[in-house]
Coordinates of C-alpha atoms and ligand atoms in Angstrom, one line a residue:
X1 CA -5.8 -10.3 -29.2
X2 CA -4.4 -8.0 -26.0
X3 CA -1.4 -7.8 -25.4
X4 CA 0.4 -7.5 -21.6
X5 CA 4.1 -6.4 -21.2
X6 CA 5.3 -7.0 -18.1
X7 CA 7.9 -4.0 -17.8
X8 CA 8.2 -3.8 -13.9
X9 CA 6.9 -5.9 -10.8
X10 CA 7.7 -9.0 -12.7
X11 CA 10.6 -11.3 -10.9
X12 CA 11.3 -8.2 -8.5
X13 CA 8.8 -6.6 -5.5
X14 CA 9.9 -2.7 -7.0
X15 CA 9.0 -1.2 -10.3
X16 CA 5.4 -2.3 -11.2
X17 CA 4.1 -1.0 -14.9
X18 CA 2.3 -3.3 -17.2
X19 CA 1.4 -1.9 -21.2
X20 CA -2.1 -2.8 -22.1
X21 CA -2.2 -3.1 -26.1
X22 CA -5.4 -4.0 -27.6
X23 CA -6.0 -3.4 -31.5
X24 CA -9.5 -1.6 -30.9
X25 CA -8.4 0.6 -28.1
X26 CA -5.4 2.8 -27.2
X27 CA -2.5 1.7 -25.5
X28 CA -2.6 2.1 -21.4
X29 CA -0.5 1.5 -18.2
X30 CA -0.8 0.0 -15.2
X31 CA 1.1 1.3 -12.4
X32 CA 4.5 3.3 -13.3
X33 CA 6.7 2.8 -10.2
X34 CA 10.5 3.1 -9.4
X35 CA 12.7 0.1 -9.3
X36 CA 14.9 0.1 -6.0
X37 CA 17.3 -2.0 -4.3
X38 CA 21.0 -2.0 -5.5
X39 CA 22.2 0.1 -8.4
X40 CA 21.7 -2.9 -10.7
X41 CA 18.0 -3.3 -10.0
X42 CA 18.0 1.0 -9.9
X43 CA 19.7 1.3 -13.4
X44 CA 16.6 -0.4 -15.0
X45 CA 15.0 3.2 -14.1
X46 CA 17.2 4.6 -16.8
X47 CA 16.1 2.0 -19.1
X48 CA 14.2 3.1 -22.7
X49 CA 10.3 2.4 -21.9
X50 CA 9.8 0.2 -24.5
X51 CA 7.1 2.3 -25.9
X52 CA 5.8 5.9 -26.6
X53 CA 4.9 7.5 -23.7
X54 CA 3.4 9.9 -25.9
X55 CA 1.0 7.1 -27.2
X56 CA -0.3 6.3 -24.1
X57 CA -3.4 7.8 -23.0
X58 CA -4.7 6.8 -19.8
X59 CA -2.2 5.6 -16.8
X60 CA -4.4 3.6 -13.9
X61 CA -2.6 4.3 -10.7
X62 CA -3.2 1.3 -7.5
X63 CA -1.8 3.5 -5.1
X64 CA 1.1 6.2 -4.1
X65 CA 3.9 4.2 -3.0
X66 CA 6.8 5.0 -4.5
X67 CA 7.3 1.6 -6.5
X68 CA 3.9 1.8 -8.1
X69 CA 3.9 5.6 -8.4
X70 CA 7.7 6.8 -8.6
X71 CA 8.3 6.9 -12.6
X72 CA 5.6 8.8 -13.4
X73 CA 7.3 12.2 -13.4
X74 CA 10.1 10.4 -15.7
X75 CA 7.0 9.1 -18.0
X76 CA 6.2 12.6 -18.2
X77 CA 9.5 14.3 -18.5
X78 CA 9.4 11.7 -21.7
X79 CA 5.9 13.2 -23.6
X80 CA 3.1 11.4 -21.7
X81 CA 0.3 13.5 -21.9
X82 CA -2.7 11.2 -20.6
X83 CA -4.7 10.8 -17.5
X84 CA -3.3 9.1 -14.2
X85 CA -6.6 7.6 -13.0
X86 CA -6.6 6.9 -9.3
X87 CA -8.6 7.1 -6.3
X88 CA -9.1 10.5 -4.5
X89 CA -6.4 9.5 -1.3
X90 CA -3.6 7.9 -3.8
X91 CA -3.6 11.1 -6.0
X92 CA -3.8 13.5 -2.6
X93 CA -0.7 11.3 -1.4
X94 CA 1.0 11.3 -4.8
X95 CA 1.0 14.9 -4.2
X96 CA 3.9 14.5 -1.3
X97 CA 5.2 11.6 -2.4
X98 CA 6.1 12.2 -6.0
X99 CA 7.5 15.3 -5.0
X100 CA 9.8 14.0 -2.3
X101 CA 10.7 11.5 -4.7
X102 CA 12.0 14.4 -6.9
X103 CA 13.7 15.9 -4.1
X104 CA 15.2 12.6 -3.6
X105 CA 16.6 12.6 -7.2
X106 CA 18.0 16.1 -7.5
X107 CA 19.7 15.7 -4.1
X108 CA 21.1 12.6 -5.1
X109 CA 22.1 13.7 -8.2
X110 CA 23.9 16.9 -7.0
X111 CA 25.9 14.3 -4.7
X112 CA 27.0 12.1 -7.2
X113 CA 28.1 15.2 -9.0
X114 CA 29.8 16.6 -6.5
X115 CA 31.9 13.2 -6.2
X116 CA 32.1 13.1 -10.2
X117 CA 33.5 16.7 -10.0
X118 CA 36.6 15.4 -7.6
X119 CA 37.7 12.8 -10.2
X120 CA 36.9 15.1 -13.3
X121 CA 33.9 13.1 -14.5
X122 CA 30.9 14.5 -15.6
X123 CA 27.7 15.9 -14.7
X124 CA 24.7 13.9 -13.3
X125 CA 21.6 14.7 -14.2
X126 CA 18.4 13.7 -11.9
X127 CA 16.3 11.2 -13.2
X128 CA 13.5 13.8 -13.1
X129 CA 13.3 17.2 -11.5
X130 CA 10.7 19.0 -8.8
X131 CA 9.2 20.5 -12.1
X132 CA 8.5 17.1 -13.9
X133 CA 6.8 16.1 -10.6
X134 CA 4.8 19.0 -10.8
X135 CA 3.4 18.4 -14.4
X136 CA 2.7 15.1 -13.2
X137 CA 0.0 16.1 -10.5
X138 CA -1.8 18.6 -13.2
X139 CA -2.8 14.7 -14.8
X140 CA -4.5 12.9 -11.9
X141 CA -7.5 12.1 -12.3
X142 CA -9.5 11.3 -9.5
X143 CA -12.1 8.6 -9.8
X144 CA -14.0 7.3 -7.0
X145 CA -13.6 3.3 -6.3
X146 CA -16.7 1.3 -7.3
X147 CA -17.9 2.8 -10.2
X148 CA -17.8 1.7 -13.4
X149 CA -16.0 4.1 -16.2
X150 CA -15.8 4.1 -19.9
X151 CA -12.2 5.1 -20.4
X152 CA -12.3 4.7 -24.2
X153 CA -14.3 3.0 -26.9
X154 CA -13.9 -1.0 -26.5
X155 CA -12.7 -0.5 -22.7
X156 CA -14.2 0.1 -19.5
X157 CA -12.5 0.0 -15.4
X158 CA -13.7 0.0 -12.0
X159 CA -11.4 0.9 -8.4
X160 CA -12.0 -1.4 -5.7
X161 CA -10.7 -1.5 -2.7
X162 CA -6.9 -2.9 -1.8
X163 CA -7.1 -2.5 1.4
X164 CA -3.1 -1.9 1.4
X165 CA -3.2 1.3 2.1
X166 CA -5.1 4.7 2.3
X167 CA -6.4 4.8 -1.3
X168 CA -5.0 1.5 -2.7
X169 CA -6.8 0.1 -5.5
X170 CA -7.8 -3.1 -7.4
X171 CA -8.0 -2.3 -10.9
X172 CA -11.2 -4.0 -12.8
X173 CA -10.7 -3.9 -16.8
X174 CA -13.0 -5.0 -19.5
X175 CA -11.9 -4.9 -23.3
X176 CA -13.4 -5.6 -26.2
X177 CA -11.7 -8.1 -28.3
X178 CA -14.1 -8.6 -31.4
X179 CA -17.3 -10.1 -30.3
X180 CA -16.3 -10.9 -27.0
X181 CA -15.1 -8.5 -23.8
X182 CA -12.4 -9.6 -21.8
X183 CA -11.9 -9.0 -18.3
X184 CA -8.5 -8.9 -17.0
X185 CA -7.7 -8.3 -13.0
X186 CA -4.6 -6.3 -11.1
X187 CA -4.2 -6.9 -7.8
X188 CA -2.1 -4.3 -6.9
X189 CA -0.9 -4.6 -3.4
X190 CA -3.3 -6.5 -1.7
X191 CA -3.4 -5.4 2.2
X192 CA -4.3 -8.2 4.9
X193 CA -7.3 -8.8 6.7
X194 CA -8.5 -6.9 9.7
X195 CA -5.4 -4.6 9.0
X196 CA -5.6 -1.5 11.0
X197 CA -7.7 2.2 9.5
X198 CA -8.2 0.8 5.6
X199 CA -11.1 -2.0 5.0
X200 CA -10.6 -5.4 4.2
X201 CA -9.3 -6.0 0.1
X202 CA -12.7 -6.4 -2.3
X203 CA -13.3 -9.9 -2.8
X204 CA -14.0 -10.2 -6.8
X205 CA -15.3 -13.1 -8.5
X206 CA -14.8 -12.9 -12.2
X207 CA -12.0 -12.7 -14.4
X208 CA -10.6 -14.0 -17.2
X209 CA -6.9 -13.3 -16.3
X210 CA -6.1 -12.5 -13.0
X211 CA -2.4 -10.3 -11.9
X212 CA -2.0 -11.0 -8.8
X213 CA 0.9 -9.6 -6.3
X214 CA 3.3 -12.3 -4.6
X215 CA 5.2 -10.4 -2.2
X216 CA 4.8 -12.1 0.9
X217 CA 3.9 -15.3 -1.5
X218 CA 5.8 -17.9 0.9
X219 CA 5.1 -16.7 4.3
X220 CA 2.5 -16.4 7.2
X221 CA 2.6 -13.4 9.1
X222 CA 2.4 -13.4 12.9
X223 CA -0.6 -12.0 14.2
X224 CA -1.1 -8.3 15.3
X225 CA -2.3 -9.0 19.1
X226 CA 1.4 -10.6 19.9
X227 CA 3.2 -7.4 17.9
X228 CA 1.1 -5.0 19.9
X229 CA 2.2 -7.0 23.3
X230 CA 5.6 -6.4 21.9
X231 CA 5.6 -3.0 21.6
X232 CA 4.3 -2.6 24.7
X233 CA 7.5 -4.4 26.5
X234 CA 9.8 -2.3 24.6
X235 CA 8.4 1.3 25.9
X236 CA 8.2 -0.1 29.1
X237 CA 11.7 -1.0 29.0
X238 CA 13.0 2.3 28.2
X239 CA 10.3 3.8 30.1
X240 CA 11.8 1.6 33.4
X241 CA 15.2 3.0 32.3
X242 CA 14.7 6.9 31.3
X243 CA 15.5 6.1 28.1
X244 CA 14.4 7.0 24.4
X245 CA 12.1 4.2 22.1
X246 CA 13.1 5.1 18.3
X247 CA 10.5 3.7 15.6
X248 CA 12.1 3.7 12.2
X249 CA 8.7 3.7 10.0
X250 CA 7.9 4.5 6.7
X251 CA 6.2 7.9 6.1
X252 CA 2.4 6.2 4.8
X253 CA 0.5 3.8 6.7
X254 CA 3.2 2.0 9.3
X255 CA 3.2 5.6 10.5
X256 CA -0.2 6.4 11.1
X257 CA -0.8 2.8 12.2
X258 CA 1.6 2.8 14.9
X259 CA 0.3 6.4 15.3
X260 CA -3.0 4.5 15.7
X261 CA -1.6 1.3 18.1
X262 CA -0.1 3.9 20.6
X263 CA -3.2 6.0 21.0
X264 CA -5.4 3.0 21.6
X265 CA -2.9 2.0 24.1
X266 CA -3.0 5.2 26.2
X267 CA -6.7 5.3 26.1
X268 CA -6.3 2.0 27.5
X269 CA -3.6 2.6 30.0
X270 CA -1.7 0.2 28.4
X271 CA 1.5 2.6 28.2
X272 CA 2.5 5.6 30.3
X273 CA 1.6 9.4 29.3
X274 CA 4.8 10.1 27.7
X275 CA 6.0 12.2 24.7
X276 CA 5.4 11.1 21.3
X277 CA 7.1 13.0 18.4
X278 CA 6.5 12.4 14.9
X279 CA 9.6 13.7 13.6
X280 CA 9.3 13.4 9.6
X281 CA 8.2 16.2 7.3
X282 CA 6.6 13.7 4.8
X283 CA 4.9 11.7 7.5
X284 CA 3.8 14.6 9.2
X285 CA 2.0 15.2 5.7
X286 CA 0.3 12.1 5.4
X287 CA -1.1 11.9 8.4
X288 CA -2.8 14.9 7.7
X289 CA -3.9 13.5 4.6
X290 CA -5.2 10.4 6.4
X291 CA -6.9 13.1 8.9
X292 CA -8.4 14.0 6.2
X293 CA -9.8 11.1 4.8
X294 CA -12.3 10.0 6.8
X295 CA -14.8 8.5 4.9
X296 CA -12.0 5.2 3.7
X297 CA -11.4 4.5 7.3
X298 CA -12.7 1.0 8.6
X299 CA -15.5 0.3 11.2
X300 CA -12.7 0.3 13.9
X301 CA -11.2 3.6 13.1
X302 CA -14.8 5.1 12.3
X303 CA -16.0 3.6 15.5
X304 CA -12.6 6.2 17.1
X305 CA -13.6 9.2 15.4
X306 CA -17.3 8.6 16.3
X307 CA -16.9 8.5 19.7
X308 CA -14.6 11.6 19.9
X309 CA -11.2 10.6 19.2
X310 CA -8.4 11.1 16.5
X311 CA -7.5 7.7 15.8
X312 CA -3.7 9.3 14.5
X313 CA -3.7 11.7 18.0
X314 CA -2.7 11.9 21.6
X315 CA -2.3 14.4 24.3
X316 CA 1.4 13.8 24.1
X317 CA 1.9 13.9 20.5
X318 CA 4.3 16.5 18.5
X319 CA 4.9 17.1 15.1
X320 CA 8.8 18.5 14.2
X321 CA 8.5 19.8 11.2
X322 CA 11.7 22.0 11.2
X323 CA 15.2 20.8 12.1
X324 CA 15.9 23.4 15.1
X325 CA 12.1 21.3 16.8
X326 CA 13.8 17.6 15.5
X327 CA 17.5 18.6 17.1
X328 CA 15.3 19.5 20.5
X329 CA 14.7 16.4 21.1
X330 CA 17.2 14.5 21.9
X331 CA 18.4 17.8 23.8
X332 CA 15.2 16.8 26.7
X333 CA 16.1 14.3 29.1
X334 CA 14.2 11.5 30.0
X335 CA 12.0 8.8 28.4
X336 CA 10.0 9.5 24.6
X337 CA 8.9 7.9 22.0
X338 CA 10.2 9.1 19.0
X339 CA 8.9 7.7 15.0
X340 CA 11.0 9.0 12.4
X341 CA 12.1 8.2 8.9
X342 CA 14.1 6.5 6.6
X343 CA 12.3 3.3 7.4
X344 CA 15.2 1.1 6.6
X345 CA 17.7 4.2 8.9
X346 CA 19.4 4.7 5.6
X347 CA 18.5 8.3 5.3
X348 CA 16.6 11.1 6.8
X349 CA 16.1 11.8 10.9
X350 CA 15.9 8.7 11.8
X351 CA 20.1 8.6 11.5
X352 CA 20.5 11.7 14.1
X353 CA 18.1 9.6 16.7
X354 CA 20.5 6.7 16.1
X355 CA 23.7 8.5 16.7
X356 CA 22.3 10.1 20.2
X357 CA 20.9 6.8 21.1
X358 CA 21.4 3.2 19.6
X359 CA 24.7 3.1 22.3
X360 CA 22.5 3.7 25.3
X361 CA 21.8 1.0 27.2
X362 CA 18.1 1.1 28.0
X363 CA 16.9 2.7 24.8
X364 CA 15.2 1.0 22.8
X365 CA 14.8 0.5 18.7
X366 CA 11.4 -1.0 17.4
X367 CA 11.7 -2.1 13.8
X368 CA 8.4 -2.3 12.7
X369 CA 8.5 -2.6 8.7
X370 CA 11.0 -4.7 5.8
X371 CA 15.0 -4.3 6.2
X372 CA 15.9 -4.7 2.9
X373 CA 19.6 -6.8 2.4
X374 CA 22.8 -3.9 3.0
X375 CA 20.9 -1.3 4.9
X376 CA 21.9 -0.3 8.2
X377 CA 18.2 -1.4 10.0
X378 CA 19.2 -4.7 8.2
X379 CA 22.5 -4.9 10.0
X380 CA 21.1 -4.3 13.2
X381 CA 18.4 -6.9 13.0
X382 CA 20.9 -9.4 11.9
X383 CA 22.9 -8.3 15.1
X384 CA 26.1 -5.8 14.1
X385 CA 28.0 -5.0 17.1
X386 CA 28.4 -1.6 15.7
X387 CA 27.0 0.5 12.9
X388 CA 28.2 3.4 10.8
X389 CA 26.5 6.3 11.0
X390 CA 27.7 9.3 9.3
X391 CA 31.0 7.7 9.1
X392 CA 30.9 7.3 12.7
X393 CA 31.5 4.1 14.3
X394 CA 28.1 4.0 16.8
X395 CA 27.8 1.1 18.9
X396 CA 24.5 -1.1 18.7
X397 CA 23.7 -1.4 23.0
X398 CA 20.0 -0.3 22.9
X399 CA 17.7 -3.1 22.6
X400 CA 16.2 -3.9 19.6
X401 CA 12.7 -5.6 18.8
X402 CA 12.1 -7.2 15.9
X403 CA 8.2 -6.6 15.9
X404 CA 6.7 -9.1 12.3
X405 CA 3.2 -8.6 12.6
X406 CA 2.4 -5.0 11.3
X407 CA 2.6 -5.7 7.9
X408 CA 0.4 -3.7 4.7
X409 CA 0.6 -6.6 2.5
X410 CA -1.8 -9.9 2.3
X411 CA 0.3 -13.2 3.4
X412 CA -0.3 -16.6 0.9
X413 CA -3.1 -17.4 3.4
X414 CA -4.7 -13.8 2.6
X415 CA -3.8 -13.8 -1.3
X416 CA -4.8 -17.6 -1.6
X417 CA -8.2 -17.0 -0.3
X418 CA -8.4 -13.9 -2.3
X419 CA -7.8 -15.6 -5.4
X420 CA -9.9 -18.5 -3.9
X421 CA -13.3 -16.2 -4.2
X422 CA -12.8 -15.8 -8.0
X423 CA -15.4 -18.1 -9.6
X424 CA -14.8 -17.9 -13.3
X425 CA -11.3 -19.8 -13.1
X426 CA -9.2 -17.0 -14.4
X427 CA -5.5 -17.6 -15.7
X428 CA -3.6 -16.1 -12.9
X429 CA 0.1 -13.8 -13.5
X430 CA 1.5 -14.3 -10.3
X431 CA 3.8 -11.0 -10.3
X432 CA 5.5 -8.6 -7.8
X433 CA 7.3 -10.9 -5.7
X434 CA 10.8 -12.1 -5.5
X435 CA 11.6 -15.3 -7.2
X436 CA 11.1 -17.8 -4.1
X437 CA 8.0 -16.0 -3.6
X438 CA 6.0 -15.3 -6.4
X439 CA 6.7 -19.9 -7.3
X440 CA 5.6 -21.1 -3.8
X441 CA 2.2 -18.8 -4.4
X442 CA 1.5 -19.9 -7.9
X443 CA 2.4 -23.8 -6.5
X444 CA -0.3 -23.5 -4.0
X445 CA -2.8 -21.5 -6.3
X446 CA -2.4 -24.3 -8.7
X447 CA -2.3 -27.4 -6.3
X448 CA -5.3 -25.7 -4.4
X449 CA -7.5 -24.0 -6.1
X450 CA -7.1 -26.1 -9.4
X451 CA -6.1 -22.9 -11.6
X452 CA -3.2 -22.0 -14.5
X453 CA -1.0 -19.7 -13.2
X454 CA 2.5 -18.5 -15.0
X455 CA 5.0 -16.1 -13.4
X456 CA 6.0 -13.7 -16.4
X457 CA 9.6 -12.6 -16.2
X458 CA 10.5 -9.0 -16.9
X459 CA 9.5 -7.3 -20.4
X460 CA 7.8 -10.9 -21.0
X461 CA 4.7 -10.0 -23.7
X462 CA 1.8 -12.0 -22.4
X463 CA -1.5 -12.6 -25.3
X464 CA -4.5 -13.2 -24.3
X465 CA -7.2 -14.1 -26.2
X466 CA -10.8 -14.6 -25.5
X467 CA -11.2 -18.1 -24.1
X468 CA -14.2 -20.2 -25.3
X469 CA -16.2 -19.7 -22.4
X470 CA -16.4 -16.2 -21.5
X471 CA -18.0 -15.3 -17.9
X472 CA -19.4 -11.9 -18.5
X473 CA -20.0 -9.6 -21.7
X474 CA -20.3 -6.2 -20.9
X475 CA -22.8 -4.7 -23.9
X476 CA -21.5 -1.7 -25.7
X477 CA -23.3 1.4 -25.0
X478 CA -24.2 0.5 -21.6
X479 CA -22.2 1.7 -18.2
X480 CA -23.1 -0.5 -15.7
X481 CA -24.6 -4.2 -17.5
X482 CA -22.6 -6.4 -15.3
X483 CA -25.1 -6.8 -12.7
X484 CA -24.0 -10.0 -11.2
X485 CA -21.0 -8.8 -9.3
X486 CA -22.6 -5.5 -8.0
X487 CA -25.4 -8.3 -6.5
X488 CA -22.6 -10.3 -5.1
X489 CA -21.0 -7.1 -3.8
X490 CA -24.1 -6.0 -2.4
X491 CA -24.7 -9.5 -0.1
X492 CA -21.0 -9.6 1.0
X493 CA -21.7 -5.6 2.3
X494 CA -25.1 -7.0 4.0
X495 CA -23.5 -9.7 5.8
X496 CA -20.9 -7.1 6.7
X497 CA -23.9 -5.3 7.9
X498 CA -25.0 -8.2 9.7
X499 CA -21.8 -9.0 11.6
X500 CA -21.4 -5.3 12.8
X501 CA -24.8 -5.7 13.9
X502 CA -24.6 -8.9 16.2
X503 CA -21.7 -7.4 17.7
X504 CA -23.2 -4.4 18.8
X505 CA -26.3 -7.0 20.4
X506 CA -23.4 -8.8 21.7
X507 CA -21.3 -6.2 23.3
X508 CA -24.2 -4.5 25.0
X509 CA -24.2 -1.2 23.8
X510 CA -27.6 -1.3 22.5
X511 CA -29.5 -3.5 25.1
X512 CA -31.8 -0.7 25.9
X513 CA -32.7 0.1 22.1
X514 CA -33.8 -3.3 21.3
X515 CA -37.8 -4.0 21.4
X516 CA -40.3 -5.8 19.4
X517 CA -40.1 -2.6 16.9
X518 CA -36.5 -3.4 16.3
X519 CA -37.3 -7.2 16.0
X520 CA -39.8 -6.5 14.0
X521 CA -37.7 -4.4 11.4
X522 CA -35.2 -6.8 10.6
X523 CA -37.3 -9.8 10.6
X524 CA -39.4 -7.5 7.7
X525 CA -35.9 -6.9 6.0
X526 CA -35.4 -10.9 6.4
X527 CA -38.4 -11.2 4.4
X528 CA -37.5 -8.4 1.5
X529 CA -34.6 -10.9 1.1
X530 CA -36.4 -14.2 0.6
X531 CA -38.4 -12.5 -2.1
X532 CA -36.0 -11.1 -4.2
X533 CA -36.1 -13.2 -6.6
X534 CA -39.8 -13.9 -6.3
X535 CA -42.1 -12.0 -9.0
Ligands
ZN1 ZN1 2.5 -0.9 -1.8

């Protein structure tokens, strides 16, 4: 019998963390993220865990944002000891984001204190410090995707790509229960298809329980080509006007994808040659770290950096890193785009670039990424007259563009024909999703693809037990003995092969390469595959 308790990402989109209990094996997490949104959703962060972090030996990480990744320091502030396994990019992004997030805390906490002080209440502590954050990052453990791993007696786990974000992971986990091995699915965030610099999400086809997320679980997303047409009109608004574009964007990925969209535009001509800052110490950071990372891109962005280019780079581009370079902008005349952060404009640079320029008519604001309900990008969308920034009255005349399509996360087309590949008709936990959400996804899964699926509410203790019928067995002793999936993997990365290779033929590039030798090779290679199973 294993047992699943759902402490975070169940009912609510923040917060993931599942406990793992089997009797033969020691007790793991899944995911250890911040809850956010509203002090009551927040105050669940101060919540006892329910368990001994001390106990708990290995933490699998699915990738750095904050409500995956953001109680970890706290987990070990509290005794855990363990390993955070996670894929080389999440544990080089933890690295800035958990200790932002503890910067975050203490400044927070200092605030509140401050106030506290003035009515004669008492001290806040942070929730954890920049030291706790620290300890943290001595834990990661970075484990390639793909492979298989014994991570204790009775259970084994494999990474596979999310395609979410740089790094993000599906986590793969087989445990022994008695006789039998049980295989048990997370999600994580599931990105969308053909999203920009990360590959498509794995397509896996065995489970015996399957988490999967729910956040965008009742709607279809538009498509990219018409929010990249949108973009467009909105710098050559202010461009027509002399005025400033503002991008509110979160620090990973939205950055460096916009990042990407506006380079491919200027190689293109698409948009004038006109200053581009990146003004946002943490994003300045990741985009390094996506500079870095190379070898996760996709064929698109690998097909960029092949042919010279830095996918995340233009002529134009600056990085402010200090305040004195972030306060010269708005000090230069004249038309720029300018990406900063909070990505919701509740905090950070974004708010100085609001005050100089969400009154001017001509300027523009492109929101690009979630408003969440009571922040100030939220009242702007919805169409305030005026906003408050710091305590000033600013009024909203710049025009704003409501651009839907860029989104990191799988729509319920992508995550039903996700869970659609699985073949060994898991049980499905439809989880990290808002209430509305997470039920129209687990109708649909159940109307359409004929499977059980539950939505476990928060702290719900979910048993599994080995079903009649199970799939796969992976014998003891042995790392890699599931050889069925790794075959199925293998075909699905030919026929990638295959497409990339007819639309090379197709496009031209390679017309004077082809000749009978080239024929001659892949109709060989067509044979090799007709006799594979041949002896
Ligand atoms: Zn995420």
């Amino acid at each position: 019998m294993i047992r699943i308790t759902c402490l975070g990402g169940a009912g609510s989109v923040t917060g993931s963390c599942y406990l793992v209990e089997s009797p033969h094996s020691k007790k793991i997490l899944v995911d250890c993220g911040l809850f956010q949104g509203g002090r009551q959703m927040e105050s669940r962060n101060l919540e006892e865990w329910g368990f001994d972090p001390g106990e708990i030996q290995t933490l699998f990480l699915t990738h750095a944002h904050v409500d995956h990744s953001g109680r970890i320091p706290k987990l070990v502030k509290d005794g855990f000891k363990g390993k955070i396994i996670t894929s080389p990019p999440t544990a080089e992004l933890c690295e800035i984001m958990l200790l932002d997030a503890a910067h975050i805390q203490e400044m927070d906490a200092e605030w509140q204190t401050r106030k506290n002080k003035r009515q004669a209440k008492r001290d806040i502590t942070p929730l954890y410090t920049t030291e706790d954050a620290e300890a943290s990052l001595k834990l990661l453990s970075p484990m390639e995707r793909d492979n298989i791993v014994t991570v204790e007696p009775g259970m084994k786990a494999r990474l596979r790509n999310a395609g979410h974000i740089l790094g993000s992971s599906i986590l793969e986990l087989w445990v022994e229960e008695g006789e039998e091995t049980l295989k048990i699915v997370f999600s994580g965030d599931l990105g969308r298809k053909d999203q920009l610099i990360v590959r498509d999400p794995h397509e896996i086809f065995d489970a015996d329980y399957l988490f999967v997320e729910s956040t965008y679980g009742n709607r279809l997303h538009r498509d990219v080509e018409g929010s990249k047409k949108e973009l467009i009109d909105a710098i050559q608004y202010s461009v027509s006007l002399g005025e400033k574009i503002i991008i509110p964007a979160f620090a990973v990925e939205r950055t460096q994808e916009i990042l990407y969209i506006l380079g491919e535009f200027l190689r293109d001509g698409l948009i004038p040659d006109i200053p581009v800052y990146l003004d946002s110490p943490l994003a300045i950071k990741a985009t390094e770290i996506f500079r870095r990372n190379k070898k996760y891109y996709d064929e698109e962005a690998r097909a960029i950096v092949d042919s010279g280019y830095d996918p995340f780079g233009m002529p134009n581009l600056r990085f402010t890193s200090t305040t004195k370079e972030s306060m010269a902008i708005n000090e230069r005349p004249g038309s720029a785009i300018i990406i900063a952060g909070s990505g919701m404009c509740t905090a950070g640079r974004i708010k100085h670039h609001l005050k100089h320029n969400l009154w001017r008519e001509g300027a523009s604001l492109v929101i690009v990424g979630f408003q969440a309900k009571g922040t100030t990008g939220r009242k702007i969308v919805d169409g305030a007259k005026q906003v408050k920034i710091f305590r000033e009255n600013v009024a909203v005349r710049a025009k704003v563009f409501t651009i839907g399509g860029f989104s990191a996360h799988a729509d319920q087309g992508d995550l039903l024909e996700w869970v659609s590949h699985f073949e060994s008709n898991p049980k499905v936990f439809v989880v990290h999703g808002e209430a509305t959400a997470s039920e129209a996804l687990s109708e649909k899964i159940q109307e359409r693809l004929n499977l059980i699926a539950h939505i476990p509410k928060w702290k719900e203790r979910l048993i599994l037990k080995p079903k009649e019928v199970v799939v796969e067995k992976l014998p003891a002793g042995e790392e890699v003995t599931d050889m069925k999936t790794p075959m199925i993997n293998t075909i699905i990365d030919l026929e990638n092969e295959l497409k990339a290779l007819r639309k090379r033929i197709k496009s031209g590039e390679v017309d004077k390469m082809i000749g009978e030798d080239e024929v001659d090779r892949l109709k060989y290679i067509q044979d090799e595959l007709k006799s594979v199973f041949i002896s």
